[in-house]
XYZ file of C-alpha atoms in Angstrom:
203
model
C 0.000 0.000 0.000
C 1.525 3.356 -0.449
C 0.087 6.702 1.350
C -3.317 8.161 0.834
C -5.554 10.623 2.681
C -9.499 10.866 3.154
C -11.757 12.663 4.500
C -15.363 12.385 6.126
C -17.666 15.078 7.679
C -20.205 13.525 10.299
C -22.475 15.755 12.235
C -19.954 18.736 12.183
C -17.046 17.162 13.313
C -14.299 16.613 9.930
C -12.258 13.458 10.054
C -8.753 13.317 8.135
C -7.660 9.923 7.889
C -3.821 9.920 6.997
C -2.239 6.537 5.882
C 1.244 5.634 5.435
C 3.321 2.142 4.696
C 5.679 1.383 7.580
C 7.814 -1.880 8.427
C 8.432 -0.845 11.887
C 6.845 0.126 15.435
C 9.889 2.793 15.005
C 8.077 4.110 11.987
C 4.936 3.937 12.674
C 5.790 5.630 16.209
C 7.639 8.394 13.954
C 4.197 8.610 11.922
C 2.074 9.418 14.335
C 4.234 11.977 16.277
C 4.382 13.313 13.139
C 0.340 13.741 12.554
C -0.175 15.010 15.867
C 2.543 17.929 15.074
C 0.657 18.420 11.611
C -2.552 18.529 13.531
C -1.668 19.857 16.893
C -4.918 21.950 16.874
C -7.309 18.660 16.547
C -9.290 18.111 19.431
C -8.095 14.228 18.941
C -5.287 11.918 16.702
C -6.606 8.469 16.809
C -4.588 5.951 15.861
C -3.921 2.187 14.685
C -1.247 0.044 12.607
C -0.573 -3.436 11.692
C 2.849 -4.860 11.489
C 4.139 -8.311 10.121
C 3.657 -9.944 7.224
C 1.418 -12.050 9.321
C 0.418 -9.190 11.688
C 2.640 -10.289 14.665
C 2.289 -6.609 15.898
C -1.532 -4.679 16.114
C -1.596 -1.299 18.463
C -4.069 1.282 18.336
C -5.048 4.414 20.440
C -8.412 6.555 21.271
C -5.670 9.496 21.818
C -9.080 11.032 24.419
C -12.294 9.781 22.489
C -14.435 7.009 24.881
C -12.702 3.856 24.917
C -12.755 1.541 22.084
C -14.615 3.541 19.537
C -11.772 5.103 17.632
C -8.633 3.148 18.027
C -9.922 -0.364 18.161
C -12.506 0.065 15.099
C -9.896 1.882 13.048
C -7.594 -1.335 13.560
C -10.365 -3.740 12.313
C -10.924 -2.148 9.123
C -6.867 -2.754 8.961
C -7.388 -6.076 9.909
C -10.367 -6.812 7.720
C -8.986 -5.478 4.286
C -5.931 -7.509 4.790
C -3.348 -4.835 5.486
C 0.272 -5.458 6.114
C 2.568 -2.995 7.420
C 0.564 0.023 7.260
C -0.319 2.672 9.788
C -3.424 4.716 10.053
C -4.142 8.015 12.112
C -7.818 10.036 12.265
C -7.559 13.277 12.963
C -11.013 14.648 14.357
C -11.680 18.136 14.351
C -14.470 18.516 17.241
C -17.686 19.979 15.360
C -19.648 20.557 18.633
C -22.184 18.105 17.964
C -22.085 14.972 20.070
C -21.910 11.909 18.282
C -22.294 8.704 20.824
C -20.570 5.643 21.465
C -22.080 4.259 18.133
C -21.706 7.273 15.979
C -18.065 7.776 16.870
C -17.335 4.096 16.087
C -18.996 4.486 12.422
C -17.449 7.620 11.783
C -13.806 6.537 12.852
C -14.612 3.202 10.647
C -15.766 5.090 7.621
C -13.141 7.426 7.896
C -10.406 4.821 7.120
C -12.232 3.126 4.550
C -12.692 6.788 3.055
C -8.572 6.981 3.123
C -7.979 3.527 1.863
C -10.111 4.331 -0.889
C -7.488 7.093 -2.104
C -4.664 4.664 -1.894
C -3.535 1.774 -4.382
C -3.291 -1.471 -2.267
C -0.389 -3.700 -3.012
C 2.613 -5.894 -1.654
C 5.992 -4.115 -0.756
C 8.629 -6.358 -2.682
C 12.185 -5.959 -3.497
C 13.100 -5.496 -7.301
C 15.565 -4.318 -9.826
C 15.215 -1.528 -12.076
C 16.062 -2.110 -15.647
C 16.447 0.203 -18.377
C 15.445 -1.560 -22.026
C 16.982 -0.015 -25.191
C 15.164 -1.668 -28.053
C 14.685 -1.166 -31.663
C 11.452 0.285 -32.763
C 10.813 -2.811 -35.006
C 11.017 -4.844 -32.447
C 9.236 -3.043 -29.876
C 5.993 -4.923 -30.101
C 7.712 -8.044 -28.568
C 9.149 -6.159 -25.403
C 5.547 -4.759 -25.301
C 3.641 -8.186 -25.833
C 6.507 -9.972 -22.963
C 5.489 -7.216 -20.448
C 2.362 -6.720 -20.834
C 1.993 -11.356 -20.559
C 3.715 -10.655 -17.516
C 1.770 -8.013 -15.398
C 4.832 -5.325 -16.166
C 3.932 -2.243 -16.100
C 6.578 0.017 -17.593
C 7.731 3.264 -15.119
C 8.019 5.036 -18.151
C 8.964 5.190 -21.773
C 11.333 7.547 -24.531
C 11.095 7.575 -27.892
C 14.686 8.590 -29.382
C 16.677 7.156 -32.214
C 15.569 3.871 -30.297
C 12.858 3.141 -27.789
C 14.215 3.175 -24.030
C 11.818 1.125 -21.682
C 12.056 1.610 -17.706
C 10.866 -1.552 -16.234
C 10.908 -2.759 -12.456
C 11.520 -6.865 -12.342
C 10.902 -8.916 -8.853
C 14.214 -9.206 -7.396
C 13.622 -13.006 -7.681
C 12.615 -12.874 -10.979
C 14.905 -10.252 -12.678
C 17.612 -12.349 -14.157
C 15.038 -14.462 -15.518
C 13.265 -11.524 -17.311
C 16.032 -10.449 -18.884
C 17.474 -13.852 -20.145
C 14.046 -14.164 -21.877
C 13.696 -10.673 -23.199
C 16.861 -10.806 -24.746
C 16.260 -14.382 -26.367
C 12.866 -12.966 -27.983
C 14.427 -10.291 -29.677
C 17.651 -12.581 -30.743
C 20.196 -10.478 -28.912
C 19.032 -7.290 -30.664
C 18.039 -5.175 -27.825
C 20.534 -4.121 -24.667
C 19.135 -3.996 -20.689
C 21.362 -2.170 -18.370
C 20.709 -2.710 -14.352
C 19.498 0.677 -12.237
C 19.719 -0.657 -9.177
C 18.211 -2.335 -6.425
C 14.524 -1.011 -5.095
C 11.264 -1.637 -3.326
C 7.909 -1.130 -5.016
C 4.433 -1.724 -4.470
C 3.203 -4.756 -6.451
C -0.253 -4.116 -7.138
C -1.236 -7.824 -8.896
C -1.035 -9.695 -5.507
């Protein structure tokens, strides 16, 4: 998942969810210290992450509201989407309405559902940049490879010959590129970028 931001309006009072990828309870720590700066006029900064790729580590926090209906409802929407790694804090701007036990615990819910729905979901993996320089005439079968293969390109140039930036699974990338060159019979070149981390979006 990468970061993404949403908003929700209930009864006066304006929710900002705010979520961010983090591997750590460092990071996620760091996070919401920094959300509660950002917001240091908010009547509350609930919070909640999920850590593990088999969520060894769940937290969450009311940060004031009545226990268990910000902090603990924010986490199960976490939870119930499947979420690995990622931290979530609702910032609640106190519209002077009352909202209840109930309404507070629908609002807080909604309000991370309203931020997940600005973020792309996905898998943090480790890969290797490539940079393909191949001849336009035999473009289509980089294109036709890729696209058999869930790849989206990071971005292409049209010059004297067609320079494709890909992003290969670390596991994977040697593989890729033995096959790639084979299908266009040695006629194309692949240079390595480097290591990286992306989000894969197909799992």
């Amino acid at each position: 998942m990468n970061g993404g931001q949403g908003e929700l309006v209930e009864k006066k009072s304006r929710f900002i969810a705010t979520l961010r990828p983090v591997n750590t309870e460092e990071e996620a720590a760091a996070f919401i210290e920094e959300m509660k700066k950002k917001y240091w006029d908010a009547k509350h900064n609930c919070s909640a992450y999920v850590i593990g790729e088999h969520c060894e580590i769940t937290r969450c926090s009311d940060d004031g509201e009545p226990s268990g209906t910000a902090g603990r409802p924010m986490l199960e929407v976490l939870l119930k989407e499947e979420l690995h790694n990622t931290a979530v804090v609702v910032t609640r701007y106190f519209g002077g309405v009352l909202l209840g036990t109930g309404g507070l615990v629908r609002a807080y819910s909604q309000s991370v559902k309203e931020g997940l729905a600005q973020c792309e979901t996905g898998t943090l993996r480790k890969g290797q940049k490539w940079k393909i320089t191949v001849p336009y005439n035999e473009l289509g079968k980089v294109k036709n490879y890729l696209e058999a293969h869930n790849i989206e390109p990071d971005g292409t140039e049209y010059l004297e010959n067609v320079l494709i930036s890909v992003t290969f699974p670390a596991n994977e990338s040697e593989l890729h590129r033995a096959e790639l060159v084979e299908r266009c019979a040695g006629k194309l070149a692949l240079s390595d970028e480097g290591d990286c981390v992306y989000l894969d979006k197909n799992l």
